CSV table of C-alpha atoms in Angstrom, one decimal:
chain,number,residue,atom,x,y,z
A,1,UNK,CA,5.1,-11.3,8.4
A,2,UNK,CA,4.0,-13.6,11.1
A,3,UNK,CA,1.3,-15.0,8.8
A,4,UNK,CA,3.8,-15.6,6.2
A,5,UNK,CA,6.3,-17.3,8.5
A,6,UNK,CA,3.3,-19.4,9.7
A,7,UNK,CA,3.0,-20.6,6.1
A,8,UNK,CA,6.7,-21.4,5.9
A,9,UNK,CA,7.9,-18.8,3.7
A,10,UNK,CA,10.1,-17.3,6.2
A,11,UNK,CA,9.1,-13.7,5.3
A,12,UNK,CA,11.1,-14.0,1.9
A,13,UNK,CA,9.4,-15.1,-1.1
A,14,UNK,CA,10.9,-15.9,-4.6
A,15,UNK,CA,8.0,-15.1,-6.8
A,16,UNK,CA,9.1,-17.5,-9.5
A,17,UNK,CA,9.3,-20.5,-7.2
A,18,UNK,CA,6.1,-19.6,-5.3
A,19,UNK,CA,4.4,-20.4,-8.6
A,20,UNK,CA,5.6,-24.0,-8.4
A,21,UNK,CA,4.7,-24.4,-4.9
A,22,UNK,CA,1.5,-26.1,-3.8
A,23,UNK,CA,-0.3,-25.0,-0.5
A,24,UNK,CA,-0.7,-27.6,2.1
A,25,UNK,CA,-4.5,-28.0,3.4
A,26,UNK,CA,-3.6,-26.5,6.6
A,27,UNK,CA,-2.1,-23.5,4.8
A,28,UNK,CA,-5.1,-23.1,2.8
A,29,UNK,CA,-7.4,-23.2,5.9
A,30,UNK,CA,-5.0,-20.6,7.5
A,31,UNK,CA,-5.5,-18.1,4.5
A,32,UNK,CA,-9.2,-18.7,4.7
A,33,UNK,CA,-9.5,-17.9,8.3
A,34,UNK,CA,-7.6,-14.6,7.9
A,35,UNK,CA,-10.4,-13.5,5.7
A,36,UNK,CA,-8.8,-13.5,2.4
A,37,UNK,CA,-11.3,-16.0,1.1
A,38,UNK,CA,-14.2,-15.7,3.8
A,39,UNK,CA,-16.8,-13.5,2.0
A,40,UNK,CA,-17.9,-9.8,2.1
A,41,UNK,CA,-17.9,-9.8,5.9
A,42,UNK,CA,-14.3,-10.8,5.9
A,43,UNK,CA,-12.8,-8.8,3.2
A,44,UNK,CA,-9.5,-7.1,4.0
A,45,UNK,CA,-8.9,-3.6,4.0
A,46,UNK,CA,-6.5,-2.7,1.3
A,47,UNK,CA,-3.7,0.1,1.3
A,48,UNK,CA,-1.3,0.6,-1.5
A,49,UNK,CA,1.6,2.8,-1.2
A,50,UNK,CA,3.2,3.3,-4.7
A,51,UNK,CA,6.5,5.1,-5.3
A,52,UNK,CA,8.4,5.9,-8.4
A,53,UNK,CA,12.0,5.5,-9.3
A,54,UNK,CA,12.7,3.4,-6.4
A,55,UNK,CA,16.0,1.7,-6.6
A,56,UNK,CA,18.0,-1.1,-4.8
A,57,UNK,CA,21.1,1.1,-4.5
A,58,UNK,CA,20.9,1.8,-0.6
A,59,UNK,CA,18.3,4.5,-0.6
A,60,UNK,CA,16.2,2.6,1.9
A,61,UNK,CA,19.2,2.5,4.2
A,62,UNK,CA,18.6,6.1,5.2
A,63,UNK,CA,14.8,5.9,5.3
A,64,UNK,CA,14.7,4.7,8.9
A,65,UNK,CA,10.9,5.1,9.0
A,66,UNK,CA,10.1,3.1,5.8
A,67,UNK,CA,12.6,0.4,7.1
A,68,UNK,CA,11.2,-0.1,10.6
A,69,UNK,CA,7.4,0.5,9.7
A,70,UNK,CA,7.1,-1.3,6.3
A,71,UNK,CA,10.2,-3.1,5.1
A,72,UNK,CA,11.1,-5.0,8.2
A,73,UNK,CA,7.4,-5.9,8.7
A,74,UNK,CA,6.5,-7.1,5.3
A,75,UNK,CA,7.6,-9.5,2.5
A,76,UNK,CA,10.3,-8.8,0.0
A,77,UNK,CA,9.8,-10.1,-3.4
A,78,UNK,CA,13.4,-11.1,-4.3
A,79,UNK,CA,12.5,-12.1,-8.0
A,80,UNK,CA,10.0,-9.8,-9.4
A,81,UNK,CA,10.0,-7.9,-12.6
A,82,UNK,CA,8.8,-4.6,-14.0
A,83,UNK,CA,8.0,-5.2,-17.8
A,84,UNK,CA,8.0,-1.4,-18.8
A,85,UNK,CA,9.6,0.3,-15.9
A,86,UNK,CA,8.5,3.8,-16.6
A,87,UNK,CA,6.3,5.8,-14.1
A,88,UNK,CA,3.1,6.0,-16.3
A,89,UNK,CA,3.1,2.4,-17.9
A,90,UNK,CA,3.9,0.7,-14.6
A,91,UNK,CA,0.9,2.7,-13.1
A,92,UNK,CA,-1.4,1.9,-16.1
A,93,UNK,CA,-0.3,-1.8,-15.6
A,94,UNK,CA,-1.4,-1.6,-11.9
A,95,UNK,CA,-4.7,-0.2,-12.7
A,96,UNK,CA,-5.4,-2.7,-15.6
A,97,UNK,CA,-3.5,-5.8,-15.1
A,98,UNK,CA,-2.5,-5.7,-18.6
A,99,UNK,CA,0.8,-5.1,-20.4
A,100,UNK,CA,1.6,-1.9,-22.3
A,101,UNK,CA,0.7,-3.9,-25.6
A,102,UNK,CA,-2.7,-4.3,-24.3
A,103,UNK,CA,-3.6,-1.1,-22.5
A,104,UNK,CA,-1.6,1.0,-25.1
A,105,UNK,CA,0.2,3.1,-22.3
A,106,UNK,CA,3.7,2.8,-23.6
A,107,UNK,CA,5.3,6.0,-22.1
A,108,UNK,CA,4.8,8.7,-19.7
A,109,UNK,CA,3.3,11.3,-22.2
A,110,UNK,CA,1.1,11.2,-25.3
A,111,UNK,CA,3.6,11.1,-28.3
A,112,UNK,CA,6.7,11.0,-25.8
A,113,UNK,CA,9.3,8.4,-26.6
A,114,UNK,CA,9.5,7.2,-30.1
A,115,UNK,CA,5.9,8.8,-30.9
A,116,UNK,CA,4.3,6.1,-28.8
A,117,UNK,CA,1.2,6.5,-26.9
A,118,UNK,CA,1.2,7.2,-23.3
A,119,UNK,CA,-0.1,9.5,-20.5
A,120,UNK,CA,-3.5,9.5,-18.9
A,121,UNK,CA,-5.0,10.7,-22.2
A,122,UNK,CA,-4.4,7.2,-23.3
A,123,UNK,CA,-6.0,5.2,-20.4
A,124,UNK,CA,-8.8,7.7,-20.1
A,125,UNK,CA,-11.2,6.3,-22.6
A,126,UNK,CA,-11.3,2.7,-20.9
A,127,UNK,CA,-10.9,4.1,-17.3
A,128,UNK,CA,-14.2,2.7,-16.5
A,129,UNK,CA,-12.8,-0.8,-16.7
A,130,UNK,CA,-9.8,-0.4,-14.2
A,131,UNK,CA,-9.1,-1.8,-10.6
A,132,UNK,CA,-11.0,1.0,-8.7
A,133,UNK,CA,-14.0,0.5,-10.7
A,134,UNK,CA,-13.9,-3.2,-10.2
A,135,UNK,CA,-13.4,-2.6,-6.4
A,136,UNK,CA,-16.4,-0.3,-6.2
A,137,UNK,CA,-18.6,-2.8,-7.8
A,138,UNK,CA,-17.8,-5.3,-5.4
A,139,UNK,CA,-18.8,-3.2,-2.4
A,140,UNK,CA,-15.3,-1.4,-1.7
A,141,UNK,CA,-15.3,2.4,-0.8
A,142,UNK,CA,-12.0,3.6,-2.7
A,143,UNK,CA,-9.9,6.5,-2.6
A,144,UNK,CA,-6.7,8.0,-4.2
A,145,UNK,CA,-4.4,10.5,-2.5
A,146,UNK,CA,-1.4,11.5,-4.3
A,147,UNK,CA,-0.1,11.2,-8.0
A,148,UNK,CA,-2.0,9.4,-10.7
A,149,UNK,CA,-0.8,9.3,-14.1
A,150,UNK,CA,1.6,11.4,-15.8
A,151,UNK,CA,-0.3,14.2,-18.0
A,152,UNK,CA,-3.3,14.2,-15.7
A,153,UNK,CA,-4.6,17.7,-15.8
A,154,UNK,CA,-3.0,18.6,-19.1
A,155,UNK,CA,-4.4,16.2,-21.8
A,156,UNK,CA,-7.8,16.0,-19.9
A,157,UNK,CA,-9.5,19.0,-17.8
A,158,UNK,CA,-7.9,19.5,-14.4
A,159,UNK,CA,-11.2,18.6,-13.0
A,160,UNK,CA,-11.7,15.6,-14.5
A,161,UNK,CA,-12.3,12.6,-11.7
A,162,UNK,CA,-11.9,9.2,-13.0
A,163,UNK,CA,-14.5,6.7,-12.7
A,164,UNK,CA,-14.3,4.2,-9.7
A,165,UNK,CA,-13.1,6.8,-7.0
A,166,UNK,CA,-15.1,7.6,-4.0
A,167,UNK,CA,-12.5,10.1,-2.6
A,168,UNK,CA,-10.2,11.8,-5.0
A,169,UNK,CA,-7.1,13.9,-4.0
A,170,UNK,CA,-4.7,14.1,-6.9
A,171,UNK,CA,-1.8,16.2,-8.1
A,172,UNK,CA,-2.5,18.0,-11.3
A,173,UNK,CA,0.0,18.5,-13.9
A,174,UNK,CA,2.0,20.7,-14.9
A,175,UNK,CA,2.6,21.1,-11.1
A,176,UNK,CA,2.5,17.4,-10.2
A,177,UNK,CA,6.1,17.0,-9.1
A,178,UNK,CA,6.4,20.6,-7.2
A,179,UNK,CA,6.8,20.4,-3.4
A,180,UNK,CA,5.5,24.0,-3.2
A,181,UNK,CA,3.0,26.0,-5.5
A,182,UNK,CA,1.1,23.0,-6.8
A,183,UNK,CA,-2.5,22.1,-7.4
A,184,UNK,CA,-4.8,19.4,-6.3
A,185,UNK,CA,-7.9,18.0,-7.5
A,186,UNK,CA,-9.9,17.3,-4.4
A,187,UNK,CA,-13.2,15.6,-5.4
A,188,UNK,CA,-13.5,17.5,-8.4
A,189,UNK,CA,-12.6,21.0,-7.2
A,190,UNK,CA,-9.2,22.5,-7.8
A,191,UNK,CA,-7.1,23.9,-4.7
A,192,UNK,CA,-3.8,25.6,-5.1
A,193,UNK,CA,-1.2,25.5,-2.3
A,194,UNK,CA,1.4,28.0,-1.8
A,195,UNK,CA,5.1,28.0,-0.4
A,196,UNK,CA,4.8,28.1,3.3
A,197,UNK,CA,5.8,25.3,5.5
A,198,UNK,CA,2.4,23.7,5.9
A,199,UNK,CA,2.1,23.8,2.1
A,200,UNK,CA,4.7,21.1,1.7
A,201,UNK,CA,3.3,18.6,-0.6
A,202,UNK,CA,4.4,15.5,1.3
A,203,UNK,CA,3.1,16.7,4.4
A,204,UNK,CA,-0.4,17.7,2.9
A,205,UNK,CA,-0.8,14.3,1.0
A,206,UNK,CA,0.3,12.4,4.2
A,207,UNK,CA,-2.4,14.3,6.4
A,208,UNK,CA,-5.1,13.8,3.8
A,209,UNK,CA,-4.1,10.1,3.6
A,210,UNK,CA,-4.2,9.5,7.4
A,211,UNK,CA,-7.6,11.3,7.4
A,212,UNK,CA,-9.0,9.0,4.7
A,213,UNK,CA,-7.9,5.9,6.3
A,214,UNK,CA,-9.0,7.2,9.8
A,215,UNK,CA,-12.7,8.2,8.5
A,216,UNK,CA,-13.1,4.6,7.2
């Protein structure tokens, strides 16, 4: 947030207006010095936290940790758009940089809404041309912990690990959304968790994510 404020954006970015803004030489130099354009030795670590079904109706008001540790310290995009705001299509767009009419992931499950294609099975044939493979080729160590794409583990073998991931801990359908009694694919090996307190999926995934980041 301090870096953004120094650039004169004040911590709030209107995405559409930002496109028309020309950075000054001092701002370009500052960004370069932060390491965003400084070559392999200065490449930043990248952590993406992706959530489903987030609204703007006050849910964040009761999520005090999220507010204090993320929202209040970050940048809010006040004019951004999700062109196909369903879970799987949005995730596919993030992974490919493409609209649904390009990556062909229109809905959450194959043959789901209106018979359109969707789910992981639709993206799987081109999964070797996605964000994690690009990052790997440029020297990054990649990891996914949590949910991947809808239908993962149903339309393809549950032991399948998509290309591009060095560490892979993904929830497997049909128990993807279960907080207890669910299965994770952990680097190609299936582990089933039970119903005890320590098996609560959010806690398990949080610990694995922290361990992964700490290890790097």
